[in-house]
Amino acid sequence: MAFAVGLAAAIGLLSPLLLRVHAGAATLVSCDTTQGQLDLEINRDWSPNGADHFLELVEKGWFTDIAFYRAVPNFLVQFGINTDEAMKRQFEDQTIPDDPPQNVPFQRGTLSYAGAGANSRTNQVFISYGSNDGLGKAPWETPIGNVAKQSMGVLDDIYTGYGDMPPWGQGPSPSEIKQQGNSYIRESFPKVDFINTCRVVGAVGNDL
């Protein structure tokens, strides 16, 4: 009995790492948002560096009080700016190497980093609202996962009325979010939806 309890405790402590490398399985991340539960399936086979970094960010609490600040109908919704000073010191400027493209098409619900050049992926990600042949060509846009089928309705409910960010639109400015914090969004763009928290649940289809 003591051995079983000890083993269970060890699995509980190591489960994020074990689930991350679970062969052939996606890892389920569940995010509590202002529109409901948004479940994401993170696929390490598509982008090992990208998936591992995303799961680390989730485990460390990066995706806490995070705005869906760029929500463009029929294009994408982008998020990942954390305004907590301790979190920013740890992760804001941390980049990861690109992953070789696996020819995974961008479809409705595809999740990827918002990179800006070779080896530029940090902590901002986006979800595609539809098929887009123009995305995914560059190594820094390799998909890392997708919205789970049961959460597509939540994806559709995210507020998109403010449109794109400057200079392409009149939506929230990323630089202003970083300078002023989330109060800037809540005061100037009160309908923007937020992620409250995210957590690693387990391997998709696994009872761990």
JSON list of C-alpha atoms in Angstrom, two decimals:
[
{"chain": "A", "resi": 1, "resn": "MET", "atom": "CA", "xyz": [0.00, 0.00, 0.00]},
{"chain": "A", "resi": 2, "resn": "ALA", "atom": "CA", "xyz": [2.81, 2.43, 0.91]},
{"chain": "A", "resi": 3, "resn": "PHE", "atom": "CA", "xyz": [4.50, 1.72, -2.43]},
{"chain": "A", "resi": 4, "resn": "ALA", "atom": "CA", "xyz": [1.26, 2.38, -4.31]},
{"chain": "A", "resi": 5, "resn": "VAL", "atom": "CA", "xyz": [0.70, 5.65, -2.47]},
{"chain": "A", "resi": 6, "resn": "GLY", "atom": "CA", "xyz": [4.30, 6.71, -3.12]},
{"chain": "A", "resi": 7, "resn": "LEU", "atom": "CA", "xyz": [4.01, 5.84, -6.80]},
{"chain": "A", "resi": 8, "resn": "ALA", "atom": "CA", "xyz": [0.75, 7.74, -7.12]},
{"chain": "A", "resi": 9, "resn": "ALA", "atom": "CA", "xyz": [2.32, 10.78, -5.46]},
{"chain": "A", "resi": 10, "resn": "ALA", "atom": "CA", "xyz": [5.31, 10.60, -7.77]},
{"chain": "A", "resi": 11, "resn": "ILE", "atom": "CA", "xyz": [3.05, 10.40, -10.83]},
{"chain": "A", "resi": 12, "resn": "GLY", "atom": "CA", "xyz": [1.09, 13.35, -9.51]},
{"chain": "A", "resi": 13, "resn": "LEU", "atom": "CA", "xyz": [4.26, 15.42, -9.20]},
{"chain": "A", "resi": 14, "resn": "LEU", "atom": "CA", "xyz": [5.64, 14.42, -12.57]},
{"chain": "A", "resi": 15, "resn": "SER", "atom": "CA", "xyz": [2.41, 14.19, -14.54]},
{"chain": "A", "resi": 16, "resn": "PRO", "atom": "CA", "xyz": [2.90, 17.39, -16.61]},
{"chain": "A", "resi": 17, "resn": "LEU", "atom": "CA", "xyz": [6.24, 16.10, -17.90]},
{"chain": "A", "resi": 18, "resn": "LEU", "atom": "CA", "xyz": [4.93, 12.57, -18.46]},
{"chain": "A", "resi": 19, "resn": "LEU", "atom": "CA", "xyz": [1.89, 13.85, -20.31]},
{"chain": "A", "resi": 20, "resn": "ARG", "atom": "CA", "xyz": [4.01, 16.20, -22.39]},
{"chain": "A", "resi": 21, "resn": "VAL", "atom": "CA", "xyz": [6.05, 13.37, -23.89]},
{"chain": "A", "resi": 22, "resn": "HIS", "atom": "CA", "xyz": [3.18, 10.87, -24.11]},
{"chain": "A", "resi": 23, "resn": "ALA", "atom": "CA", "xyz": [3.87, 9.17, -27.43]},
{"chain": "A", "resi": 24, "resn": "GLY", "atom": "CA", "xyz": [1.30, 9.88, -30.10]},
{"chain": "A", "resi": 25, "resn": "ALA", "atom": "CA", "xyz": [-1.07, 11.74, -27.78]},
{"chain": "A", "resi": 26, "resn": "ALA", "atom": "CA", "xyz": [-2.04, 15.38, -27.61]},
{"chain": "A", "resi": 27, "resn": "THR", "atom": "CA", "xyz": [-2.06, 17.13, -24.24]},
{"chain": "A", "resi": 28, "resn": "LEU", "atom": "CA", "xyz": [-5.28, 18.77, -23.11]},
{"chain": "A", "resi": 29, "resn": "VAL", "atom": "CA", "xyz": [-5.05, 22.30, -21.72]},
{"chain": "A", "resi": 30, "resn": "SER", "atom": "CA", "xyz": [-8.22, 23.79, -20.26]},
{"chain": "A", "resi": 31, "resn": "CYS", "atom": "CA", "xyz": [-8.62, 27.57, -20.02]},
{"chain": "A", "resi": 32, "resn": "ASP", "atom": "CA", "xyz": [-11.31, 29.29, -17.98]},
{"chain": "A", "resi": 33, "resn": "THR", "atom": "CA", "xyz": [-12.35, 32.36, -19.99]},
{"chain": "A", "resi": 34, "resn": "THR", "atom": "CA", "xyz": [-14.98, 35.07, -19.76]},
{"chain": "A", "resi": 35, "resn": "GLN", "atom": "CA", "xyz": [-16.92, 33.13, -22.42]},
{"chain": "A", "resi": 36, "resn": "GLY", "atom": "CA", "xyz": [-16.59, 29.71, -20.81]},
{"chain": "A", "resi": 37, "resn": "GLN", "atom": "CA", "xyz": [-14.21, 26.76, -20.91]},
{"chain": "A", "resi": 38, "resn": "LEU", "atom": "CA", "xyz": [-11.80, 26.80, -23.84]},
{"chain": "A", "resi": 39, "resn": "ASP", "atom": "CA", "xyz": [-10.06, 23.44, -24.27]},
{"chain": "A", "resi": 40, "resn": "LEU", "atom": "CA", "xyz": [-6.87, 23.25, -26.33]},
{"chain": "A", "resi": 41, "resn": "GLU", "atom": "CA", "xyz": [-5.23, 20.08, -27.65]},
{"chain": "A", "resi": 42, "resn": "ILE", "atom": "CA", "xyz": [-1.45, 20.58, -27.80]},
{"chain": "A", "resi": 43, "resn": "ASN", "atom": "CA", "xyz": [0.28, 18.28, -30.28]},
{"chain": "A", "resi": 44, "resn": "ARG", "atom": "CA", "xyz": [4.00, 17.80, -29.71]},
{"chain": "A", "resi": 45, "resn": "ASP", "atom": "CA", "xyz": [4.41, 15.87, -32.98]},
{"chain": "A", "resi": 46, "resn": "TRP", "atom": "CA", "xyz": [3.63, 19.06, -34.89]},
{"chain": "A", "resi": 47, "resn": "SER", "atom": "CA", "xyz": [6.06, 21.33, -33.05]},
{"chain": "A", "resi": 48, "resn": "PRO", "atom": "CA", "xyz": [8.14, 19.87, -30.19]},
{"chain": "A", "resi": 49, "resn": "ASN", "atom": "CA", "xyz": [9.83, 23.11, -29.08]},
{"chain": "A", "resi": 50, "resn": "GLY", "atom": "CA", "xyz": [6.64, 25.10, -29.44]},
{"chain": "A", "resi": 51, "resn": "ALA", "atom": "CA", "xyz": [4.46, 22.58, -27.59]},
{"chain": "A", "resi": 52, "resn": "ASP", "atom": "CA", "xyz": [6.93, 22.15, -24.73]},
{"chain": "A", "resi": 53, "resn": "HIS", "atom": "CA", "xyz": [7.27, 25.90, -24.24]},
{"chain": "A", "resi": 54, "resn": "PHE", "atom": "CA", "xyz": [3.51, 26.46, -24.32]},
{"chain": "A", "resi": 55, "resn": "LEU", "atom": "CA", "xyz": [2.94, 23.77, -21.71]},
{"chain": "A", "resi": 56, "resn": "GLU", "atom": "CA", "xyz": [5.68, 25.25, -19.54]},
{"chain": "A", "resi": 57, "resn": "LEU", "atom": "CA", "xyz": [4.00, 28.66, -19.76]},
{"chain": "A", "resi": 58, "resn": "VAL", "atom": "CA", "xyz": [0.69, 27.08, -18.74]},
{"chain": "A", "resi": 59, "resn": "GLU", "atom": "CA", "xyz": [2.29, 25.24, -15.83]},
{"chain": "A", "resi": 60, "resn": "LYS", "atom": "CA", "xyz": [4.04, 28.38, -14.60]},
{"chain": "A", "resi": 61, "resn": "GLY", "atom": "CA", "xyz": [0.82, 30.42, -14.69]},
{"chain": "A", "resi": 62, "resn": "TRP", "atom": "CA", "xyz": [1.65, 32.71, -17.61]},
{"chain": "A", "resi": 63, "resn": "PHE", "atom": "CA", "xyz": [-1.88, 32.51, -19.02]},
{"chain": "A", "resi": 64, "resn": "THR", "atom": "CA", "xyz": [-3.53, 34.19, -16.03]},
{"chain": "A", "resi": 65, "resn": "ASP", "atom": "CA", "xyz": [-5.67, 37.30, -16.63]},
{"chain": "A", "resi": 66, "resn": "ILE", "atom": "CA", "xyz": [-4.74, 37.38, -20.33]},
{"chain": "A", "resi": 67, "resn": "ALA", "atom": "CA", "xyz": [-6.70, 39.43, -22.85]},
{"chain": "A", "resi": 68, "resn": "PHE", "atom": "CA", "xyz": [-7.85, 38.23, -26.26]},
{"chain": "A", "resi": 69, "resn": "TYR", "atom": "CA", "xyz": [-6.64, 41.63, -27.38]},
{"chain": "A", "resi": 70, "resn": "ARG", "atom": "CA", "xyz": [-6.52, 41.05, -31.14]},
{"chain": "A", "resi": 71, "resn": "ALA", "atom": "CA", "xyz": [-9.71, 39.45, -32.40]},
{"chain": "A", "resi": 72, "resn": "VAL", "atom": "CA", "xyz": [-10.31, 39.83, -36.13]},
{"chain": "A", "resi": 73, "resn": "PRO", "atom": "CA", "xyz": [-13.43, 38.21, -37.63]},
{"chain": "A", "resi": 74, "resn": "ASN", "atom": "CA", "xyz": [-12.70, 35.48, -40.20]},
{"chain": "A", "resi": 75, "resn": "PHE", "atom": "CA", "xyz": [-8.96, 35.74, -39.49]},
{"chain": "A", "resi": 76, "resn": "LEU", "atom": "CA", "xyz": [-7.59, 35.11, -35.98]},
{"chain": "A", "resi": 77, "resn": "VAL", "atom": "CA", "xyz": [-7.67, 35.84, -32.27]},
{"chain": "A", "resi": 78, "resn": "GLN", "atom": "CA", "xyz": [-4.35, 36.58, -30.57]},
{"chain": "A", "resi": 79, "resn": "PHE", "atom": "CA", "xyz": [-3.39, 36.52, -26.88]},
{"chain": "A", "resi": 80, "resn": "GLY", "atom": "CA", "xyz": [-0.46, 36.05, -24.52]},
{"chain": "A", "resi": 81, "resn": "ILE", "atom": "CA", "xyz": [0.58, 39.45, -23.12]},
{"chain": "A", "resi": 82, "resn": "ASN", "atom": "CA", "xyz": [1.14, 39.05, -19.39]},
{"chain": "A", "resi": 83, "resn": "THR", "atom": "CA", "xyz": [1.38, 42.26, -17.36]},
{"chain": "A", "resi": 84, "resn": "ASP", "atom": "CA", "xyz": [2.65, 40.76, -14.09]},
{"chain": "A", "resi": 85, "resn": "GLU", "atom": "CA", "xyz": [6.18, 42.08, -13.46]},
{"chain": "A", "resi": 86, "resn": "ALA", "atom": "CA", "xyz": [7.53, 38.83, -12.00]},
{"chain": "A", "resi": 87, "resn": "MET", "atom": "CA", "xyz": [6.18, 36.82, -14.92]},
{"chain": "A", "resi": 88, "resn": "LYS", "atom": "CA", "xyz": [7.55, 39.34, -17.42]},
{"chain": "A", "resi": 89, "resn": "ARG", "atom": "CA", "xyz": [11.04, 39.10, -15.93]},
{"chain": "A", "resi": 90, "resn": "GLN", "atom": "CA", "xyz": [10.97, 35.33, -16.29]},
{"chain": "A", "resi": 91, "resn": "PHE", "atom": "CA", "xyz": [9.38, 34.82, -19.69]},
{"chain": "A", "resi": 92, "resn": "GLU", "atom": "CA", "xyz": [8.70, 37.99, -21.66]},
{"chain": "A", "resi": 93, "resn": "ASP", "atom": "CA", "xyz": [11.93, 37.98, -23.68]},
{"chain": "A", "resi": 94, "resn": "GLN", "atom": "CA", "xyz": [12.52, 34.23, -23.70]},
{"chain": "A", "resi": 95, "resn": "THR", "atom": "CA", "xyz": [12.61, 32.88, -27.26]},
{"chain": "A", "resi": 96, "resn": "ILE", "atom": "CA", "xyz": [12.63, 29.30, -28.52]},
{"chain": "A", "resi": 97, "resn": "PRO", "atom": "CA", "xyz": [14.10, 27.69, -31.65]},
{"chain": "A", "resi": 98, "resn": "ASP", "atom": "CA", "xyz": [11.87, 27.15, -34.66]},
{"chain": "A", "resi": 99, "resn": "ASP", "atom": "CA", "xyz": [10.49, 23.71, -35.48]},
{"chain": "A", "resi": 100, "resn": "PRO", "atom": "CA", "xyz": [10.56, 22.23, -38.99]},
{"chain": "A", "resi": 101, "resn": "PRO", "atom": "CA", "xyz": [7.15, 22.67, -40.66]},
{"chain": "A", "resi": 102, "resn": "GLN", "atom": "CA", "xyz": [5.13, 19.45, -40.73]},
{"chain": "A", "resi": 103, "resn": "ASN", "atom": "CA", "xyz": [2.70, 20.65, -43.40]},
{"chain": "A", "resi": 104, "resn": "VAL", "atom": "CA", "xyz": [-0.14, 20.87, -40.89]},
{"chain": "A", "resi": 105, "resn": "PRO", "atom": "CA", "xyz": [-2.80, 23.06, -42.55]},
{"chain": "A", "resi": 106, "resn": "PHE", "atom": "CA", "xyz": [-4.28, 26.09, -40.81]},
{"chain": "A", "resi": 107, "resn": "GLN", "atom": "CA", "xyz": [-7.95, 25.39, -40.26]},
{"chain": "A", "resi": 108, "resn": "ARG", "atom": "CA", "xyz": [-10.63, 26.72, -37.94]},
{"chain": "A", "resi": 109, "resn": "GLY", "atom": "CA", "xyz": [-9.23, 26.38, -34.43]},
{"chain": "A", "resi": 110, "resn": "THR", "atom": "CA", "xyz": [-5.54, 25.91, -35.31]},
{"chain": "A", "resi": 111, "resn": "LEU", "atom": "CA", "xyz": [-3.21, 27.25, -32.59]},
{"chain": "A", "resi": 112, "resn": "SER", "atom": "CA", "xyz": [0.22, 28.74, -33.36]},
{"chain": "A", "resi": 113, "resn": "TYR", "atom": "CA", "xyz": [2.73, 31.26, -32.06]},
{"chain": "A", "resi": 114, "resn": "ALA", "atom": "CA", "xyz": [2.67, 34.83, -33.32]},
{"chain": "A", "resi": 115, "resn": "GLY", "atom": "CA", "xyz": [6.31, 34.95, -34.43]},
{"chain": "A", "resi": 116, "resn": "ALA", "atom": "CA", "xyz": [8.07, 37.71, -36.31]},
{"chain": "A", "resi": 117, "resn": "GLY", "atom": "CA", "xyz": [11.07, 36.00, -37.87]},
{"chain": "A", "resi": 118, "resn": "ALA", "atom": "CA", "xyz": [13.46, 33.11, -37.41]},
{"chain": "A", "resi": 119, "resn": "ASN", "atom": "CA", "xyz": [13.60, 31.77, -33.83]},
{"chain": "A", "resi": 120, "resn": "SER", "atom": "CA", "xyz": [11.37, 34.61, -32.60]},
{"chain": "A", "resi": 121, "resn": "ARG", "atom": "CA", "xyz": [8.61, 32.66, -30.82]},
{"chain": "A", "resi": 122, "resn": "THR", "atom": "CA", "xyz": [8.06, 33.84, -27.24]},
{"chain": "A", "resi": 123, "resn": "ASN", "atom": "CA", "xyz": [4.72, 33.79, -25.43]},
{"chain": "A", "resi": 124, "resn": "GLN", "atom": "CA", "xyz": [2.07, 35.21, -27.76]},
{"chain": "A", "resi": 125, "resn": "VAL", "atom": "CA", "xyz": [-0.11, 32.79, -29.67]},
{"chain": "A", "resi": 126, "resn": "PHE", "atom": "CA", "xyz": [-3.09, 32.97, -31.96]},
{"chain": "A", "resi": 127, "resn": "ILE", "atom": "CA", "xyz": [-6.02, 30.80, -33.00]},
{"chain": "A", "resi": 128, "resn": "SER", "atom": "CA", "xyz": [-7.16, 30.80, -36.62]},
{"chain": "A", "resi": 129, "resn": "TYR", "atom": "CA", "xyz": [-10.84, 31.44, -37.29]},
{"chain": "A", "resi": 130, "resn": "GLY", "atom": "CA", "xyz": [-10.79, 29.54, -40.56]},
{"chain": "A", "resi": 131, "resn": "SER", "atom": "CA", "xyz": [-8.70, 27.88, -43.25]},
{"chain": "A", "resi": 132, "resn": "ASN", "atom": "CA", "xyz": [-5.78, 30.08, -44.27]},
{"chain": "A", "resi": 133, "resn": "ASP", "atom": "CA", "xyz": [-3.25, 28.94, -46.85]},
{"chain": "A", "resi": 134, "resn": "GLY", "atom": "CA", "xyz": [-1.15, 32.04, -46.17]},
{"chain": "A", "resi": 135, "resn": "LEU", "atom": "CA", "xyz": [-0.28, 30.92, -42.66]},
{"chain": "A", "resi": 136, "resn": "GLY", "atom": "CA", "xyz": [2.10, 28.17, -41.62]},
{"chain": "A", "resi": 137, "resn": "LYS", "atom": "CA", "xyz": [4.66, 28.59, -44.39]},
{"chain": "A", "resi": 138, "resn": "ALA", "atom": "CA", "xyz": [7.33, 29.96, -42.05]},
{"chain": "A", "resi": 139, "resn": "PRO", "atom": "CA", "xyz": [9.02, 27.83, -39.33]},
{"chain": "A", "resi": 140, "resn": "TRP", "atom": "CA", "xyz": [7.90, 30.27, -36.63]},
{"chain": "A", "resi": 141, "resn": "GLU", "atom": "CA", "xyz": [4.27, 29.65, -37.58]},
{"chain": "A", "resi": 142, "resn": "THR", "atom": "CA", "xyz": [4.34, 25.88, -37.13]},
{"chain": "A", "resi": 143, "resn": "PRO", "atom": "CA", "xyz": [1.01, 24.91, -35.49]},
{"chain": "A", "resi": 144, "resn": "ILE", "atom": "CA", "xyz": [1.26, 23.58, -31.95]},
{"chain": "A", "resi": 145, "resn": "GLY", "atom": "CA", "xyz": [-2.30, 22.38, -31.54]},
{"chain": "A", "resi": 146, "resn": "ASN", "atom": "CA", "xyz": [-5.97, 23.15, -31.99]},
{"chain": "A", "resi": 147, "resn": "VAL", "atom": "CA", "xyz": [-9.14, 24.08, -30.17]},
{"chain": "A", "resi": 148, "resn": "ALA", "atom": "CA", "xyz": [-10.97, 20.96, -29.03]},
{"chain": "A", "resi": 149, "resn": "LYS", "atom": "CA", "xyz": [-14.23, 20.23, -30.83]},
{"chain": "A", "resi": 150, "resn": "GLN", "atom": "CA", "xyz": [-16.30, 20.80, -27.71]},
{"chain": "A", "resi": 151, "resn": "SER", "atom": "CA", "xyz": [-14.92, 24.35, -27.36]},
{"chain": "A", "resi": 152, "resn": "MET", "atom": "CA", "xyz": [-15.56, 25.68, -30.86]},
{"chain": "A", "resi": 153, "resn": "GLY", "atom": "CA", "xyz": [-18.63, 27.52, -29.61]},
{"chain": "A", "resi": 154, "resn": "VAL", "atom": "CA", "xyz": [-16.54, 29.33, -27.01]},
{"chain": "A", "resi": 155, "resn": "LEU", "atom": "CA", "xyz": [-14.06, 30.32, -29.73]},
{"chain": "A", "resi": 156, "resn": "ASP", "atom": "CA", "xyz": [-16.92, 31.76, -31.78]},
{"chain": "A", "resi": 157, "resn": "ASP", "atom": "CA", "xyz": [-18.23, 33.74, -28.79]},
{"chain": "A", "resi": 158, "resn": "ILE", "atom": "CA", "xyz": [-15.00, 35.69, -28.17]},
{"chain": "A", "resi": 159, "resn": "TYR", "atom": "CA", "xyz": [-15.72, 39.35, -28.81]},
{"chain": "A", "resi": 160, "resn": "THR", "atom": "CA", "xyz": [-14.40, 40.59, -32.16]},
{"chain": "A", "resi": 161, "resn": "GLY", "atom": "CA", "xyz": [-16.10, 43.97, -32.38]},
{"chain": "A", "resi": 162, "resn": "TYR", "atom": "CA", "xyz": [-12.96, 46.07, -31.85]},
{"chain": "A", "resi": 163, "resn": "GLY", "atom": "CA", "xyz": [-11.20, 44.60, -34.87]},
{"chain": "A", "resi": 164, "resn": "ASP", "atom": "CA", "xyz": [-7.49, 44.46, -35.55]},
{"chain": "A", "resi": 165, "resn": "MET", "atom": "CA", "xyz": [-4.72, 46.13, -33.56]},
{"chain": "A", "resi": 166, "resn": "PRO", "atom": "CA", "xyz": [-2.94, 49.28, -34.81]},
{"chain": "A", "resi": 167, "resn": "PRO", "atom": "CA", "xyz": [-1.84, 50.09, -37.48]},
{"chain": "A", "resi": 168, "resn": "TRP", "atom": "CA", "xyz": [-4.32, 47.77, -39.24]},
{"chain": "A", "resi": 169, "resn": "GLY", "atom": "CA", "xyz": [-7.28, 48.64, -37.04]},
{"chain": "A", "resi": 170, "resn": "GLN", "atom": "CA", "xyz": [-8.57, 50.51, -34.01]},
{"chain": "A", "resi": 171, "resn": "GLY", "atom": "CA", "xyz": [-8.35, 47.68, -31.49]},
{"chain": "A", "resi": 172, "resn": "PRO", "atom": "CA", "xyz": [-6.16, 47.49, -28.38]},
{"chain": "A", "resi": 173, "resn": "SER", "atom": "CA", "xyz": [-2.48, 48.34, -28.81]},
{"chain": "A", "resi": 174, "resn": "PRO", "atom": "CA", "xyz": [0.00, 45.69, -27.60]},
{"chain": "A", "resi": 175, "resn": "SER", "atom": "CA", "xyz": [2.51, 48.36, -26.58]},
{"chain": "A", "resi": 176, "resn": "GLU", "atom": "CA", "xyz": [-0.11, 50.16, -24.49]},
{"chain": "A", "resi": 177, "resn": "ILE", "atom": "CA", "xyz": [-1.07, 46.90, -22.78]},
{"chain": "A", "resi": 178, "resn": "LYS", "atom": "CA", "xyz": [2.57, 46.34, -21.84]},
{"chain": "A", "resi": 179, "resn": "GLN", "atom": "CA", "xyz": [2.98, 49.91, -20.58]},
{"chain": "A", "resi": 180, "resn": "GLN", "atom": "CA", "xyz": [-0.34, 50.43, -18.80]},
{"chain": "A", "resi": 181, "resn": "GLY", "atom": "CA", "xyz": [-1.42, 46.91, -17.92]},
{"chain": "A", "resi": 182, "resn": "ASN", "atom": "CA", "xyz": [-4.83, 45.34, -18.29]},
{"chain": "A", "resi": 183, "resn": "SER", "atom": "CA", "xyz": [-6.52, 48.42, -16.85]},
{"chain": "A", "resi": 184, "resn": "TYR", "atom": "CA", "xyz": [-5.94, 50.04, -20.25]},
{"chain": "A", "resi": 185, "resn": "ILE", "atom": "CA", "xyz": [-8.04, 47.34, -21.92]},
{"chain": "A", "resi": 186, "resn": "ARG", "atom": "CA", "xyz": [-10.75, 47.23, -19.28]},
{"chain": "A", "resi": 187, "resn": "GLU", "atom": "CA", "xyz": [-11.21, 50.99, -19.36]},
{"chain": "A", "resi": 188, "resn": "SER", "atom": "CA", "xyz": [-10.88, 51.61, -23.12]},
{"chain": "A", "resi": 189, "resn": "PHE", "atom": "CA", "xyz": [-12.09, 48.29, -24.55]},
{"chain": "A", "resi": 190, "resn": "PRO", "atom": "CA", "xyz": [-14.48, 46.91, -21.92]},
{"chain": "A", "resi": 191, "resn": "LYS", "atom": "CA", "xyz": [-15.93, 44.17, -24.12]},
{"chain": "A", "resi": 192, "resn": "VAL", "atom": "CA", "xyz": [-12.60, 42.41, -24.71]},
{"chain": "A", "resi": 193, "resn": "ASP", "atom": "CA", "xyz": [-12.71, 38.85, -23.42]},
{"chain": "A", "resi": 194, "resn": "PHE", "atom": "CA", "xyz": [-10.06, 37.41, -21.10]},
{"chain": "A", "resi": 195, "resn": "ILE", "atom": "CA", "xyz": [-8.49, 34.13, -20.11]},
{"chain": "A", "resi": 196, "resn": "ASN", "atom": "CA", "xyz": [-8.80, 33.86, -16.34]},
{"chain": "A", "resi": 197, "resn": "THR", "atom": "CA", "xyz": [-6.53, 30.82, -15.87]},
{"chain": "A", "resi": 198, "resn": "CYS", "atom": "CA", "xyz": [-5.25, 27.80, -17.80]},
{"chain": "A", "resi": 199, "resn": "ARG", "atom": "CA", "xyz": [-4.15, 24.39, -16.58]},
{"chain": "A", "resi": 200, "resn": "VAL", "atom": "CA", "xyz": [-2.72, 21.18, -17.99]},
{"chain": "A", "resi": 201, "resn": "VAL", "atom": "CA", "xyz": [-5.41, 18.51, -17.67]},
{"chain": "A", "resi": 202, "resn": "GLY", "atom": "CA", "xyz": [-3.75, 15.43, -19.14]},
{"chain": "A", "resi": 203, "resn": "ALA", "atom": "CA", "xyz": [-3.17, 13.46, -22.29]},
{"chain": "A", "resi": 204, "resn": "VAL", "atom": "CA", "xyz": [-6.18, 13.57, -24.59]},
{"chain": "A", "resi": 205, "resn": "GLY", "atom": "CA", "xyz": [-8.02, 10.29, -24.13]},
{"chain": "A", "resi": 206, "resn": "ASN", "atom": "CA", "xyz": [-5.97, 9.44, -21.02]},
{"chain": "A", "resi": 207, "resn": "ASP", "atom": "CA", "xyz": [-7.46, 9.12, -17.55]},
{"chain": "A", "resi": 208, "resn": "LEU", "atom": "CA", "xyz": [-4.33, 10.34, -15.72]}
]
